[in-house]
Short mmCIF file of C-alpha atoms in Angstrom, two decimals:
data_model
loop_
_atom_site.label_atom_id
_atom_site.label_comp_id
_atom_site.label_asym_id
_atom_site.label_seq_id
_atom_site.Cartn_x
_atom_site.Cartn_y
_atom_site.Cartn_z
CA ASN A 1 1.46 189.06 -129.15
CA LEU A 2 2.40 185.70 -127.50
CA MET A 3 3.76 188.12 -124.60
CA LEU A 4 0.36 190.17 -124.44
CA ALA A 5 -1.74 186.72 -124.36
CA ARG A 6 0.68 185.57 -121.63
CA VAL A 7 0.74 188.58 -119.13
CA GLY A 8 -2.20 190.17 -120.04
CA ALA A 9 -2.76 193.16 -122.65
CA ARG A 10 -2.98 196.21 -120.07
CA ARG A 11 0.11 195.08 -118.99
CA TRP A 12 1.95 195.07 -122.09
CA ILE A 13 0.42 197.43 -124.01
CA ALA A 14 1.75 199.70 -121.06
CA ARG A 15 4.78 198.40 -121.03
CA ILE A 16 4.72 199.30 -124.82
CA MET A 17 3.94 202.68 -124.64
CA PHE A 18 6.20 203.41 -121.58
CA SER A 19 9.66 202.03 -123.71
CA TRP A 20 8.50 203.90 -126.65
CA ALA A 21 7.86 207.09 -124.61
CA ILE A 22 11.34 206.47 -122.81
CA VAL A 23 13.41 205.37 -126.18
CA SER A 24 11.67 208.44 -127.91
CA GLY A 25 12.41 211.14 -125.13
CA ALA A 26 15.78 210.01 -125.32
CA MET A 27 15.92 210.86 -128.96
CA ALA A 28 16.75 214.43 -127.86
CA PHE A 29 19.55 213.79 -126.10
CA VAL A 30 21.77 211.97 -129.25
CA THR A 31 25.10 213.54 -129.65
CA ASN A 32 26.46 211.39 -132.43
CA GLU A 33 25.67 209.27 -135.39
CA ARG A 34 26.36 205.42 -133.17
CA GLY A 35 23.94 207.09 -130.92
CA PHE A 36 20.89 208.12 -132.90
CA TYR A 37 20.90 204.70 -135.08
CA ALA A 38 21.34 202.81 -131.78
CA LEU A 39 18.70 204.71 -130.51
CA ARG A 40 16.67 204.32 -133.94
CA VAL A 41 17.21 200.41 -133.42
CA LEU A 42 15.64 200.56 -129.71
CA LEU A 43 12.52 202.98 -130.21
CA GLY A 44 11.93 200.14 -133.45
CA ILE A 45 11.75 197.41 -130.87
CA ALA A 46 10.32 199.40 -128.24
CA GLU A 47 6.92 200.32 -130.57
CA ALA A 48 7.30 196.80 -132.78
CA GLY A 49 4.46 194.94 -130.70
CA PHE A 50 2.00 197.89 -130.89
CA PHE A 51 0.21 197.70 -134.19
CA PRO A 52 -0.19 194.16 -133.93
CA GLY A 53 -0.92 194.03 -130.22
CA ILE A 54 -3.76 196.54 -130.58
CA ILE A 55 -5.08 194.21 -133.96
CA TYR A 56 -4.75 191.01 -131.46
CA TYR A 57 -6.30 193.13 -128.32
CA LEU A 58 -9.52 193.86 -130.66
CA THR A 59 -10.27 190.25 -131.73
CA LEU A 60 -10.79 189.51 -127.92
CA TRP A 61 -13.76 192.26 -127.87
CA PHE A 62 -15.16 192.31 -131.21
CA PRO A 63 -16.86 189.62 -133.37
CA ALA A 64 -16.07 188.88 -136.59
CA ARG A 65 -19.31 190.34 -138.37
CA THR A 66 -18.05 194.10 -136.62
CA ARG A 67 -14.21 193.26 -136.40
CA GLY A 68 -13.38 194.90 -139.59
CA ARG A 69 -14.74 197.79 -139.71
CA ILE A 70 -13.36 198.56 -136.17
CA ILE A 71 -10.00 197.56 -136.80
CA GLY A 72 -10.50 200.20 -140.38
CA LEU A 73 -11.70 202.97 -137.28
CA PHE A 74 -8.32 202.10 -136.19
CA MET A 75 -6.37 202.27 -138.96
CA ALA A 76 -7.76 205.48 -140.11
CA ALA A 77 -5.79 206.60 -137.37
CA ILE A 78 -2.67 206.28 -138.88
CA PRO A 79 -3.11 208.95 -141.44
CA LEU A 80 -4.99 211.05 -138.80
CA SER A 81 -2.34 211.04 -136.66
CA THR A 82 0.11 212.49 -139.21
CA VAL A 83 -2.47 215.21 -140.21
CA ILE A 84 -2.45 216.13 -136.79
CA GLY A 85 0.99 215.40 -135.87
CA ALA A 86 2.91 216.70 -138.63
CA PRO A 87 2.04 220.80 -137.61
CA ILE A 88 2.22 220.13 -134.10
CA SER A 89 5.77 219.09 -134.71
CA GLY A 90 6.70 221.89 -137.05
CA ALA A 91 5.27 224.33 -134.20
CA LEU A 92 7.36 222.39 -131.70
CA LEU A 93 10.80 223.07 -133.93
CA GLY A 94 10.01 226.83 -133.53
CA LEU A 95 11.03 226.39 -129.73
CA ASP A 96 14.34 226.26 -131.17
CA GLY A 97 16.77 228.28 -127.95
CA THR A 98 14.29 227.86 -125.49
CA ALA A 99 15.71 226.35 -122.07
CA GLY A 100 18.97 225.92 -123.84
CA LEU A 101 17.39 222.97 -126.29
CA HIS A 102 17.16 222.94 -130.36
CA GLY A 103 13.79 222.95 -131.64
CA TRP A 104 14.16 219.12 -132.85
CA GLN A 105 14.94 218.24 -129.29
CA TRP A 106 11.77 219.71 -127.83
CA MET A 107 9.67 217.74 -130.51
CA PHE A 108 11.12 214.78 -129.23
CA VAL A 109 10.79 215.06 -125.32
CA LEU A 110 7.23 216.86 -126.05
CA GLU A 111 5.98 214.18 -128.33
CA ALA A 112 7.25 211.17 -125.66
CA LEU A 113 4.80 212.84 -122.75
CA PRO A 114 1.54 211.78 -124.80
CA ALA A 115 3.05 208.22 -124.69
CA LEU A 116 3.94 208.22 -121.02
CA LEU A 117 1.26 209.86 -119.99
CA LEU A 118 -1.11 207.50 -122.08
CA ALA A 119 1.12 203.84 -120.58
CA LEU A 120 0.02 205.06 -117.04
CA VAL A 121 -4.20 205.60 -118.09
CA VAL A 122 -3.46 202.20 -119.79
CA LEU A 123 -2.00 200.81 -117.21
CA ARG A 124 -4.84 201.91 -114.47
CA ALA A 125 -8.04 201.64 -117.14
CA LEU A 126 -7.51 198.62 -119.78
CA VAL A 127 -8.72 195.22 -119.15
CA ASP A 128 -7.17 192.17 -120.86
CA GLY A 129 -10.33 191.08 -122.20
CA PRO A 130 -14.36 191.05 -121.51
CA ALA A 131 -13.68 188.21 -118.75
CA ASP A 132 -12.25 190.77 -116.55
CA ALA A 133 -14.64 194.25 -117.45
CA ALA A 134 -16.48 195.02 -114.67
CA TRP A 135 -18.42 197.11 -116.26
CA LEU A 136 -19.99 194.47 -117.70
CA SER A 137 -22.98 192.33 -116.55
CA GLY A 138 -22.46 188.69 -116.19
CA GLU A 139 -24.91 188.23 -118.87
CA GLU A 140 -23.15 190.99 -121.16
CA ARG A 141 -20.10 189.48 -120.80
CA ALA A 142 -21.18 185.81 -121.80
CA LEU A 143 -22.98 187.29 -124.74
CA LEU A 144 -19.65 188.62 -125.64
CA ALA A 145 -17.59 185.92 -125.03
CA GLN A 146 -20.40 182.96 -126.88
CA ALA A 147 -19.95 186.09 -130.05
CA ILE A 148 -16.68 185.46 -130.15
CA ALA A 149 -16.41 181.89 -129.62
CA ASP A 150 -18.87 181.66 -132.70
CA ASP A 151 -16.73 182.90 -135.58
CA GLU A 152 -13.23 180.69 -134.12
CA PRO A 153 -12.82 177.74 -135.73
CA ALA A 154 -11.62 175.06 -133.65
CA ALA A 155 -7.76 175.50 -133.47
CA PRO A 156 -5.58 171.76 -132.42
CA ALA A 157 -3.77 172.60 -128.70
CA ALA A 158 -0.95 171.62 -130.33
CA ALA A 159 -0.54 173.89 -132.81
CA ALA A 160 -0.85 177.06 -130.04
CA SER A 161 1.15 174.83 -127.78
CA SER A 162 4.63 176.19 -128.88
CA PRO A 163 5.36 179.08 -131.04
CA LEU A 164 7.95 177.27 -132.85
CA ARG A 165 5.60 174.12 -133.29
CA SER A 166 3.31 176.92 -134.91
CA LEU A 167 6.42 178.06 -137.43
CA LEU A 168 7.38 174.04 -138.54
CA ASP A 169 3.40 173.07 -138.85
CA ARG A 170 3.07 172.80 -142.53
CA SER A 171 -1.21 172.09 -142.77
CA GLY A 172 -1.67 175.41 -143.21
CA GLU A 173 0.83 175.51 -146.49
CA ASP A 174 -0.78 172.19 -147.83
CA ALA A 175 -3.98 173.74 -147.78
CA ALA A 176 -3.60 176.68 -149.57
CA ALA A 177 -1.90 174.47 -152.07
CA ALA A 178 -4.85 172.62 -152.55
CA ALA A 179 -7.37 175.67 -152.84
CA PRO A 180 -8.54 176.64 -155.74
CA VAL A 181 -7.52 179.83 -157.76
CA PRO A 182 -10.43 182.22 -158.46
CA ALA A 183 -10.62 183.33 -162.14
CA GLY A 184 -9.71 186.92 -163.45
#
């Protein structure tokens, strides 16, 4: 998320999707156990920032009063992707022997294509935030920015200035310890 904020959502999310597609597609050409483990680690690295990046991106667009519902809809896509993706993966396994590839190889190649195509769509269509949305009027951008700003507590500039400082900051720990524990 630090990189997403630094380079912009459009480029960072597209980079995640592109890396994810390339490594996922490369899984089709694994020839040994060591290569499999290496690509699985790379795949984990490639896709690791996607979920938190999307959650962060949604916070840029939705005020707290609607954010929970929107994040819930995004998270509902996870089981829905399994419901849709599992039968497709099963059908792709049936391509065994086509063009000299096993079904599992086809599955990795063809499942990498949507991520690759969506990386290009994200790079072209996504904007980094409401301030960059040409399709919003100036008044709409200002209203959205104000609604989101009203939700955010004032954060000390020093805490946000360095990731290391954020990790070493114990002020939240002290506040959590002092908070009353609800009964029940």
